Amino acid sequence: MTQLILFTEVENEICILLAQRINPDKDFYLKLNGPGGKAIHEKNENIDVCVIRKCFEEAEIVLRNEKLLKIFEETCYSTKEWKAEPCLQREASHIITSAIYIYPLEEPPRHTEPHILGPWNLYKMEELLKHRNELIPILEENIELIDIKIKTYEQDILELPINAQKLEEIKIKMEKQPQRTRETFNFFNDIEIEMPEEEVPEIIDEQFPVLALNFGKLSSFEIQTLIKYKKKIQELIRPLRRIEHKIQTIEKSYKGFKYLSIFDKTERKIIAQRFGENPTISELSKDNTILHKFQNTIFEFEIRKSSTNKLTYLKLRLSKDQTQINGTTNGKQTWGFFQKNYSKLPLIK
């Protein structure tokens, strides 16, 4: 099992990216965690691959191996398959390995799993050290270690074998460059150097991660090669950004109209035109036809909450069992109940 700590600095304070677990049927309900989860042991997925996969699934952030630092790993006997509850060997039915990784936050996360996680938010390390009980157990027990390792990250990451080898290769290549590249790797020393863009050599993709990791010690010459590389990347991704924007617009509209599933197919277009995306029960109830239609209908429902425990959405589905109920029964209720208790919450399916 893995946990990833994405960290950044805001106003000289270390902050980490966390989300609240909002599925009451899952372990550690309402606790804060980072991206991560269970390795697919049926496919022999190792924990490094697992944390990279889970980060993309849960936040749509792509990790690079050379910047991913594992700071904690522990294996113990457990009585449960996916929960580390240490026990004696003779009592154990499973062996659980838990790991914590850290990685610099370089892009905004996406809220991809709203059914199990609240929105991603930045939390100050100083506050988490005081309120560690709000974290899932593995983070609660190791929050001081996380704090220390974030502070020493730049040095620790350069010492990884994958980066040490690449740094040596870059150093050899840079030594072959004109004398503009200084041994100090400090652009203050040669900040007066300005080359015409056509004379700036292009770096290859493999060189970028090492230069980026060493950003505090770059020469002016190296920085100018990075600027040229940036322009090249911008040209490459510009069409993808347009595609992404279009898909996001389509996705938002699709999710906003999911509530129409509670209506007959012949009604959906008219309802959509009248009420748009994510209407509330209160807004729909102003239509007497809708009010009469659902007066005795039973719905299955879920209440979505934000990371601060604020109610955000009401999720409705027509119940297959339309037997009359009294009070709350296994997540089922009538339209009147929603009018009374959740009339202002936007609808999703």
CSV table of C-alpha atoms in Angstrom, one decimal:
chain,number,residue,atom,x,y,z
A,1,MET,CA,0.0,0.0,0.0
A,2,THR,CA,1.3,3.5,-0.9
A,3,GLN,CA,0.9,7.1,0.1
A,4,LEU,CA,2.2,10.0,-1.8
A,5,ILE,CA,2.9,13.4,-0.3
A,6,LEU,CA,2.9,16.2,-3.0
A,7,PHE,CA,4.5,19.2,-1.4
A,8,THR,CA,5.0,22.9,-2.3
A,9,GLU,CA,5.9,26.1,-0.5
A,10,VAL,CA,3.4,28.9,0.0
A,11,GLU,CA,4.6,32.2,1.6
A,12,ASN,CA,7.7,30.4,2.9
A,13,GLU,CA,5.6,27.6,4.6
A,14,ILE,CA,5.7,24.0,3.5
A,15,CYS,CA,2.2,22.8,2.4
A,16,ILE,CA,1.1,19.3,1.3
A,17,LEU,CA,-1.7,18.2,-0.9
A,18,LEU,CA,-4.4,16.1,0.9
A,19,ALA,CA,-8.0,15.1,0.4
A,20,GLN,CA,-10.7,13.9,2.8
A,21,ARG,CA,-12.0,10.3,2.6
A,22,ILE,CA,-15.8,10.8,2.2
A,23,ASN,CA,-17.0,7.2,1.6
A,24,PRO,CA,-18.5,6.0,4.9
A,25,ASP,CA,-18.1,2.4,3.8
A,26,LYS,CA,-14.4,2.7,3.6
A,27,ASP,CA,-11.7,2.6,6.3
A,28,PHE,CA,-10.6,5.9,7.9
A,29,TYR,CA,-13.8,7.8,7.0
A,30,LEU,CA,-13.3,11.6,7.1
A,31,LYS,CA,-9.5,11.3,7.6
A,32,LEU,CA,-7.1,13.1,5.3
A,33,ASN,CA,-4.8,11.3,2.9
A,34,GLY,CA,-2.7,11.9,-0.2
A,35,PRO,CA,-2.9,10.0,-3.5
A,36,GLY,CA,-2.1,6.4,-3.2
A,37,GLY,CA,-3.6,3.0,-2.5
A,38,LYS,CA,-3.3,-0.7,-3.1
A,39,ALA,CA,-0.9,-2.3,-5.5
A,40,ILE,CA,-2.5,-4.8,-7.9
A,41,HIS,CA,-0.8,-7.9,-6.5
A,42,GLU,CA,-2.5,-10.2,-9.0
A,43,LYS,CA,-0.4,-8.5,-11.7
A,44,ASN,CA,2.7,-8.3,-9.5
A,45,GLU,CA,2.6,-4.5,-9.5
A,46,ASN,CA,5.4,-3.1,-7.3
A,47,ILE,CA,4.9,-0.2,-5.0
A,48,ASP,CA,6.8,2.3,-7.2
A,49,VAL,CA,4.5,1.6,-10.1
A,50,CYS,CA,1.5,1.6,-7.8
A,51,VAL,CA,2.1,5.1,-6.5
A,52,ILE,CA,2.6,6.5,-10.0
A,53,ARG,CA,-0.6,4.8,-11.2
A,54,LYS,CA,-2.7,5.9,-8.2
A,55,CYS,CA,-1.5,9.5,-8.5
A,56,PHE,CA,-2.7,9.8,-12.1
A,57,GLU,CA,-6.0,8.0,-11.3
A,58,GLU,CA,-6.8,10.2,-8.3
A,59,ALA,CA,-5.4,13.6,-9.3
A,60,GLU,CA,-4.3,13.3,-13.0
A,61,ILE,CA,-0.7,14.2,-12.1
A,62,VAL,CA,2.0,12.4,-14.0
A,63,LEU,CA,5.1,11.5,-11.9
A,64,ARG,CA,8.6,11.1,-13.1
A,65,ASN,CA,10.8,8.4,-11.6
A,66,GLU,CA,13.8,10.6,-11.2
A,67,LYS,CA,11.9,13.0,-8.9
A,68,LEU,CA,10.0,10.4,-6.9
A,69,LEU,CA,11.6,9.8,-3.5
A,70,LYS,CA,10.6,6.9,-1.2
A,71,ILE,CA,11.1,8.0,2.5
A,72,PHE,CA,9.4,5.1,4.4
A,73,GLU,CA,8.8,1.5,3.9
A,74,GLU,CA,7.6,-1.1,6.4
A,75,THR,CA,6.4,-4.7,6.2
A,76,CYS,CA,4.4,-6.3,8.9
A,77,TYR,CA,2.2,-9.3,9.5
A,78,SER,CA,-1.5,-8.5,9.5
A,79,THR,CA,-4.9,-10.1,10.1
A,80,LYS,CA,-6.4,-8.2,7.2
A,81,GLU,CA,-5.7,-8.1,3.5
A,82,TRP,CA,-5.6,-4.4,2.9
A,83,LYS,CA,-5.2,-2.9,6.3
A,84,ALA,CA,-1.9,-3.0,8.3
A,85,GLU,CA,-2.9,-4.3,11.7
A,86,PRO,CA,0.4,-5.7,13.1
A,87,CYS,CA,0.0,-9.0,14.9
A,88,LEU,CA,2.0,-12.1,15.8
A,89,GLN,CA,3.2,-14.3,12.9
A,90,ARG,CA,1.0,-17.2,14.0
A,91,GLU,CA,-2.1,-15.0,14.0
A,92,ALA,CA,-1.4,-13.4,10.5
A,93,SER,CA,-3.2,-14.1,7.3
A,94,HIS,CA,-1.4,-11.6,5.2
A,95,ILE,CA,1.9,-9.7,4.9
A,96,ILE,CA,1.4,-6.0,4.3
A,97,THR,CA,4.0,-3.6,2.9
A,98,SER,CA,3.4,0.2,3.4
A,99,ALA,CA,5.4,2.9,1.8
A,100,ILE,CA,5.4,6.7,1.8
A,101,TYR,CA,6.8,8.8,-1.1
A,102,ILE,CA,7.3,12.5,-1.6
A,103,TYR,CA,7.3,14.6,-4.8
A,104,PRO,CA,7.2,18.3,-5.6
A,105,LEU,CA,3.8,19.6,-6.6
A,106,GLU,CA,4.2,21.2,-10.0
A,107,GLU,CA,0.7,21.3,-11.5
A,108,PRO,CA,-2.8,21.6,-10.1
A,109,PRO,CA,-4.6,18.4,-9.3
A,110,ARG,CA,-7.9,17.2,-10.8
A,111,HIS,CA,-10.7,16.1,-8.6
A,112,THR,CA,-11.3,12.7,-10.4
A,113,GLU,CA,-12.9,10.6,-7.7
A,114,PRO,CA,-15.6,12.7,-6.0
A,115,HIS,CA,-17.5,9.6,-4.9
A,116,ILE,CA,-14.7,8.6,-2.4
A,117,LEU,CA,-12.5,11.7,-2.0
A,118,GLY,CA,-13.3,15.3,-1.3
A,119,PRO,CA,-11.5,18.1,-3.3
A,120,TRP,CA,-7.7,18.3,-3.1
A,121,ASN,CA,-6.5,21.1,-0.8
A,122,LEU,CA,-3.2,22.4,0.5
A,123,TYR,CA,-2.6,22.0,4.2
A,124,LYS,CA,0.2,23.7,6.1
A,125,MET,CA,2.7,21.3,7.6
A,126,GLU,CA,2.9,23.4,10.8
A,127,GLU,CA,-0.9,22.9,11.3
A,128,LEU,CA,-0.7,19.2,10.5
A,129,LEU,CA,2.0,18.6,13.1
A,130,LYS,CA,-0.5,20.1,15.7
A,131,HIS,CA,-3.6,18.2,14.4
A,132,ARG,CA,-2.1,14.9,13.2
A,133,ASN,CA,-5.2,13.0,14.4
A,134,GLU,CA,-6.9,14.2,11.3
A,135,LEU,CA,-4.6,12.1,9.1
A,136,ILE,CA,-4.8,8.5,8.2
A,137,PRO,CA,-2.7,6.3,10.5
A,138,ILE,CA,0.4,5.9,8.3
A,139,LEU,CA,0.7,9.7,7.8
A,140,GLU,CA,-0.2,10.5,11.5
A,141,GLU,CA,2.6,8.2,12.7
A,142,ASN,CA,5.2,9.6,10.2
A,143,ILE,CA,4.4,13.3,9.9
A,144,GLU,CA,7.7,14.4,11.5
A,145,LEU,CA,9.6,12.2,9.1
A,146,ILE,CA,7.7,13.7,6.2
A,147,ASP,CA,8.5,17.2,7.4
A,148,ILE,CA,12.2,16.4,7.7
A,149,LYS,CA,12.4,14.7,4.3
A,150,ILE,CA,10.7,17.5,2.5
A,151,LYS,CA,13.3,19.9,3.8
A,152,THR,CA,16.1,17.7,2.6
A,153,TYR,CA,14.5,16.7,-0.6
A,154,GLU,CA,16.7,18.5,-3.1
A,155,GLN,CA,19.8,16.9,-1.8
A,156,ASP,CA,18.3,13.5,-1.2
A,157,ILE,CA,16.8,13.3,-4.8
A,158,LEU,CA,20.2,14.1,-6.4
A,159,GLU,CA,21.7,11.1,-4.6
A,160,LEU,CA,19.3,8.6,-6.2
A,161,PRO,CA,21.2,6.3,-8.5
A,162,ILE,CA,19.1,7.3,-11.5
A,163,ASN,CA,19.9,10.9,-11.0
A,164,ALA,CA,23.6,10.5,-10.0
A,165,GLN,CA,24.2,8.7,-13.3
A,166,LYS,CA,22.4,11.3,-15.4
A,167,LEU,CA,24.2,14.2,-13.6
A,168,GLU,CA,27.5,12.7,-14.5
A,169,GLU,CA,26.4,12.3,-18.1
A,170,ILE,CA,25.3,15.9,-18.3
A,171,LYS,CA,28.4,17.1,-16.6
A,172,ILE,CA,30.5,15.4,-19.3
A,173,LYS,CA,28.4,17.0,-22.1
A,174,MET,CA,28.5,20.4,-20.5
A,175,GLU,CA,32.3,20.2,-20.2
A,176,LYS,CA,32.4,19.9,-24.0
A,177,GLN,CA,30.3,23.1,-24.5
A,178,PRO,CA,31.9,26.5,-25.0
A,179,GLN,CA,33.5,28.2,-21.9
A,180,ARG,CA,30.3,30.0,-21.2
A,181,THR,CA,29.3,27.1,-18.9
A,182,ARG,CA,31.1,27.8,-15.6
A,183,GLU,CA,32.1,25.2,-13.2
A,184,THR,CA,30.2,27.0,-10.4
A,185,PHE,CA,26.9,26.4,-12.1
A,186,ASN,CA,25.7,29.8,-10.8
A,187,PHE,CA,24.1,32.1,-13.3
A,188,PHE,CA,25.0,35.2,-11.3
A,189,ASN,CA,28.6,34.6,-12.4
A,190,ASP,CA,27.7,34.8,-16.1
A,191,ILE,CA,24.4,36.6,-16.2
A,192,GLU,CA,25.7,39.1,-18.7
A,193,ILE,CA,25.9,36.4,-21.4
A,194,GLU,CA,23.1,36.7,-24.0
A,195,MET,CA,23.1,34.4,-27.0
A,196,PRO,CA,21.0,34.8,-30.2
A,197,GLU,CA,18.3,32.2,-30.0
A,198,GLU,CA,19.3,30.5,-33.2
A,199,GLU,CA,22.8,29.8,-31.6
A,200,VAL,CA,21.4,28.3,-28.5
A,201,PRO,CA,21.7,24.5,-28.8
A,202,GLU,CA,18.6,22.3,-28.3
A,203,ILE,CA,18.6,20.0,-25.4
A,204,ILE,CA,17.1,16.5,-25.6
A,205,ASP,CA,14.2,15.3,-23.4
A,206,GLU,CA,16.5,13.1,-21.3
A,207,GLN,CA,18.6,16.1,-20.3
A,208,PHE,CA,15.7,18.2,-18.9
A,209,PRO,CA,15.0,16.3,-15.7
A,210,VAL,CA,18.5,16.6,-14.5
A,211,LEU,CA,18.8,20.3,-15.3
A,212,ALA,CA,15.5,20.9,-13.6
A,213,LEU,CA,16.6,19.1,-10.5
A,214,ASN,CA,19.7,21.2,-10.4
A,215,PHE,CA,17.9,24.5,-11.0
A,216,GLY,CA,19.6,26.4,-8.2
A,217,LYS,CA,23.0,25.9,-9.7
A,218,LEU,CA,22.5,26.6,-13.4
A,219,SER,CA,24.6,28.8,-15.6
A,220,SER,CA,23.1,31.4,-17.9
A,221,PHE,CA,24.0,29.2,-20.8
A,222,GLU,CA,22.0,26.3,-19.4
A,223,ILE,CA,19.1,28.5,-18.5
A,224,GLN,CA,18.9,29.8,-22.1
A,225,THR,CA,18.8,26.2,-23.4
A,226,LEU,CA,15.9,25.5,-21.0
A,227,ILE,CA,14.0,28.6,-22.3
A,228,LYS,CA,14.4,27.4,-25.8
A,229,TYR,CA,13.2,23.9,-24.7
A,230,LYS,CA,10.2,25.4,-23.0
A,231,LYS,CA,9.1,27.2,-26.3
A,232,LYS,CA,9.4,23.9,-28.1
A,233,ILE,CA,7.2,22.2,-25.5
A,234,GLN,CA,4.7,24.9,-25.6
A,235,GLU,CA,4.3,24.5,-29.4
A,236,LEU,CA,3.9,20.8,-29.0
A,237,ILE,CA,1.2,20.9,-26.3
A,238,ARG,CA,-0.8,23.9,-27.6
A,239,PRO,CA,-3.1,21.6,-29.7
A,240,LEU,CA,-3.5,19.2,-26.8
A,241,ARG,CA,-4.6,22.1,-24.5
A,242,ARG,CA,-7.3,23.0,-27.0
A,243,ILE,CA,-8.5,19.4,-27.1
A,244,GLU,CA,-8.3,19.1,-23.3
A,245,HIS,CA,-10.4,22.3,-22.9
A,246,LYS,CA,-13.1,21.0,-25.3
A,247,ILE,CA,-13.3,17.7,-23.5
A,248,GLN,CA,-13.5,19.4,-20.1
A,249,THR,CA,-16.4,21.5,-21.4
A,250,ILE,CA,-18.2,18.3,-22.7
A,251,GLU,CA,-17.4,16.5,-19.5
A,252,LYS,CA,-18.8,19.3,-17.3
A,253,SER,CA,-22.0,19.4,-19.4
A,254,TYR,CA,-22.4,15.6,-19.3
A,255,LYS,CA,-22.1,15.4,-15.5
A,256,GLY,CA,-24.3,18.4,-15.0
A,257,PHE,CA,-27.1,16.7,-16.9
A,258,LYS,CA,-26.8,13.3,-15.4
A,259,TYR,CA,-29.7,14.0,-13.1
A,260,LEU,CA,-32.0,13.6,-16.2
A,261,SER,CA,-31.7,9.8,-15.7
A,262,ILE,CA,-34.6,10.0,-13.2
A,263,PHE,CA,-36.9,11.3,-16.1
A,264,ASP,CA,-38.4,9.4,-19.0
A,265,LYS,CA,-36.4,9.6,-22.2
A,266,THR,CA,-39.2,11.6,-23.9
A,267,GLU,CA,-39.0,14.3,-21.1
A,268,ARG,CA,-35.3,14.8,-20.8
A,269,LYS,CA,-34.7,17.3,-23.6
A,270,ILE,CA,-37.5,19.6,-22.4
A,271,ILE,CA,-36.3,19.3,-18.8
A,272,ALA,CA,-32.8,20.1,-19.8
A,273,GLN,CA,-33.9,23.2,-21.7
A,274,ARG,CA,-35.9,24.5,-18.8
A,275,PHE,CA,-33.6,23.8,-15.9
A,276,GLY,CA,-30.1,23.5,-17.3
A,277,GLU,CA,-27.3,21.8,-15.5
A,278,ASN,CA,-27.3,20.7,-11.8
A,279,PRO,CA,-30.7,22.1,-10.7
A,280,THR,CA,-31.9,21.9,-7.1
A,281,ILE,CA,-34.9,20.0,-5.8
A,282,SER,CA,-36.4,23.4,-4.9
A,283,GLU,CA,-36.1,24.5,-8.5
A,284,LEU,CA,-37.6,21.4,-10.0
A,285,SER,CA,-40.4,21.4,-7.5
A,286,LYS,CA,-41.7,24.7,-8.8
A,287,ASP,CA,-43.0,22.7,-11.8
A,288,ASN,CA,-46.2,21.1,-10.6
A,289,THR,CA,-46.0,18.4,-13.3
A,290,ILE,CA,-42.6,17.2,-11.8
A,291,LEU,CA,-43.9,17.5,-8.3
A,292,HIS,CA,-46.9,15.3,-9.1
A,293,LYS,CA,-44.7,12.9,-11.1
A,294,PHE,CA,-42.4,12.2,-8.2
A,295,GLN,CA,-44.8,12.6,-5.3
A,296,ASN,CA,-44.8,8.9,-4.4
A,297,THR,CA,-41.5,7.9,-6.1
A,298,ILE,CA,-38.8,6.4,-4.0
A,299,PHE,CA,-35.2,7.3,-4.7
A,300,GLU,CA,-31.8,5.9,-3.7
A,301,PHE,CA,-29.6,8.8,-2.7
A,302,GLU,CA,-26.1,9.9,-1.5
A,303,ILE,CA,-25.0,13.2,0.0
A,304,ARG,CA,-21.7,14.5,-1.3
A,305,LYS,CA,-19.5,16.5,1.1
A,306,SER,CA,-16.4,18.8,0.6
A,307,SER,CA,-13.2,18.3,2.4
A,308,THR,CA,-14.5,20.7,5.1
A,309,ASN,CA,-17.5,18.5,5.6
A,310,LYS,CA,-19.8,21.0,3.8
A,311,LEU,CA,-22.8,19.5,1.8
A,312,THR,CA,-22.1,20.0,-1.9
A,313,TYR,CA,-24.3,17.7,-4.0
A,314,LEU,CA,-27.3,15.4,-3.9
A,315,LYS,CA,-27.1,12.3,-5.9
A,316,LEU,CA,-30.4,10.6,-6.9
A,317,ARG,CA,-31.3,7.4,-8.6
A,318,LEU,CA,-34.7,5.8,-9.1
A,319,SER,CA,-35.0,2.9,-6.7
A,320,LYS,CA,-35.8,-0.5,-8.3
A,321,ASP,CA,-37.9,-1.3,-5.3
A,322,GLN,CA,-40.7,1.2,-5.1
A,323,THR,CA,-42.2,-0.3,-1.9
A,324,GLN,CA,-43.6,2.5,0.3
A,325,ILE,CA,-41.2,3.4,3.1
A,326,ASN,CA,-41.4,5.2,6.4
A,327,GLY,CA,-38.3,7.2,7.5
A,328,THR,CA,-34.9,6.4,6.2
A,329,THR,CA,-34.3,2.9,5.0
A,330,ASN,CA,-30.9,1.9,3.5
A,331,GLY,CA,-30.3,5.2,1.7
A,332,LYS,CA,-33.8,5.5,0.2
A,333,GLN,CA,-36.3,8.3,0.5
A,334,THR,CA,-39.1,10.2,-1.2
A,335,TRP,CA,-39.2,13.5,-3.0
A,336,GLY,CA,-40.9,15.2,-0.1
A,337,PHE,CA,-38.0,14.2,2.2
A,338,PHE,CA,-35.5,15.9,-0.2
A,339,GLN,CA,-37.7,19.0,-0.4
A,340,LYS,CA,-37.7,19.3,3.3
A,341,ASN,CA,-34.1,18.5,4.1
A,342,TYR,CA,-31.9,19.1,0.9
A,343,SER,CA,-33.9,21.4,-1.3
A,344,LYS,CA,-30.9,23.7,-2.1
A,345,LEU,CA,-28.3,21.1,-3.0
A,346,PRO,CA,-27.5,20.8,-6.7
A,347,LEU,CA,-28.4,17.5,-8.3
A,348,ILE,CA,-26.1,15.0,-9.8
A,349,LYS,CA,-26.8,11.4,-10.8
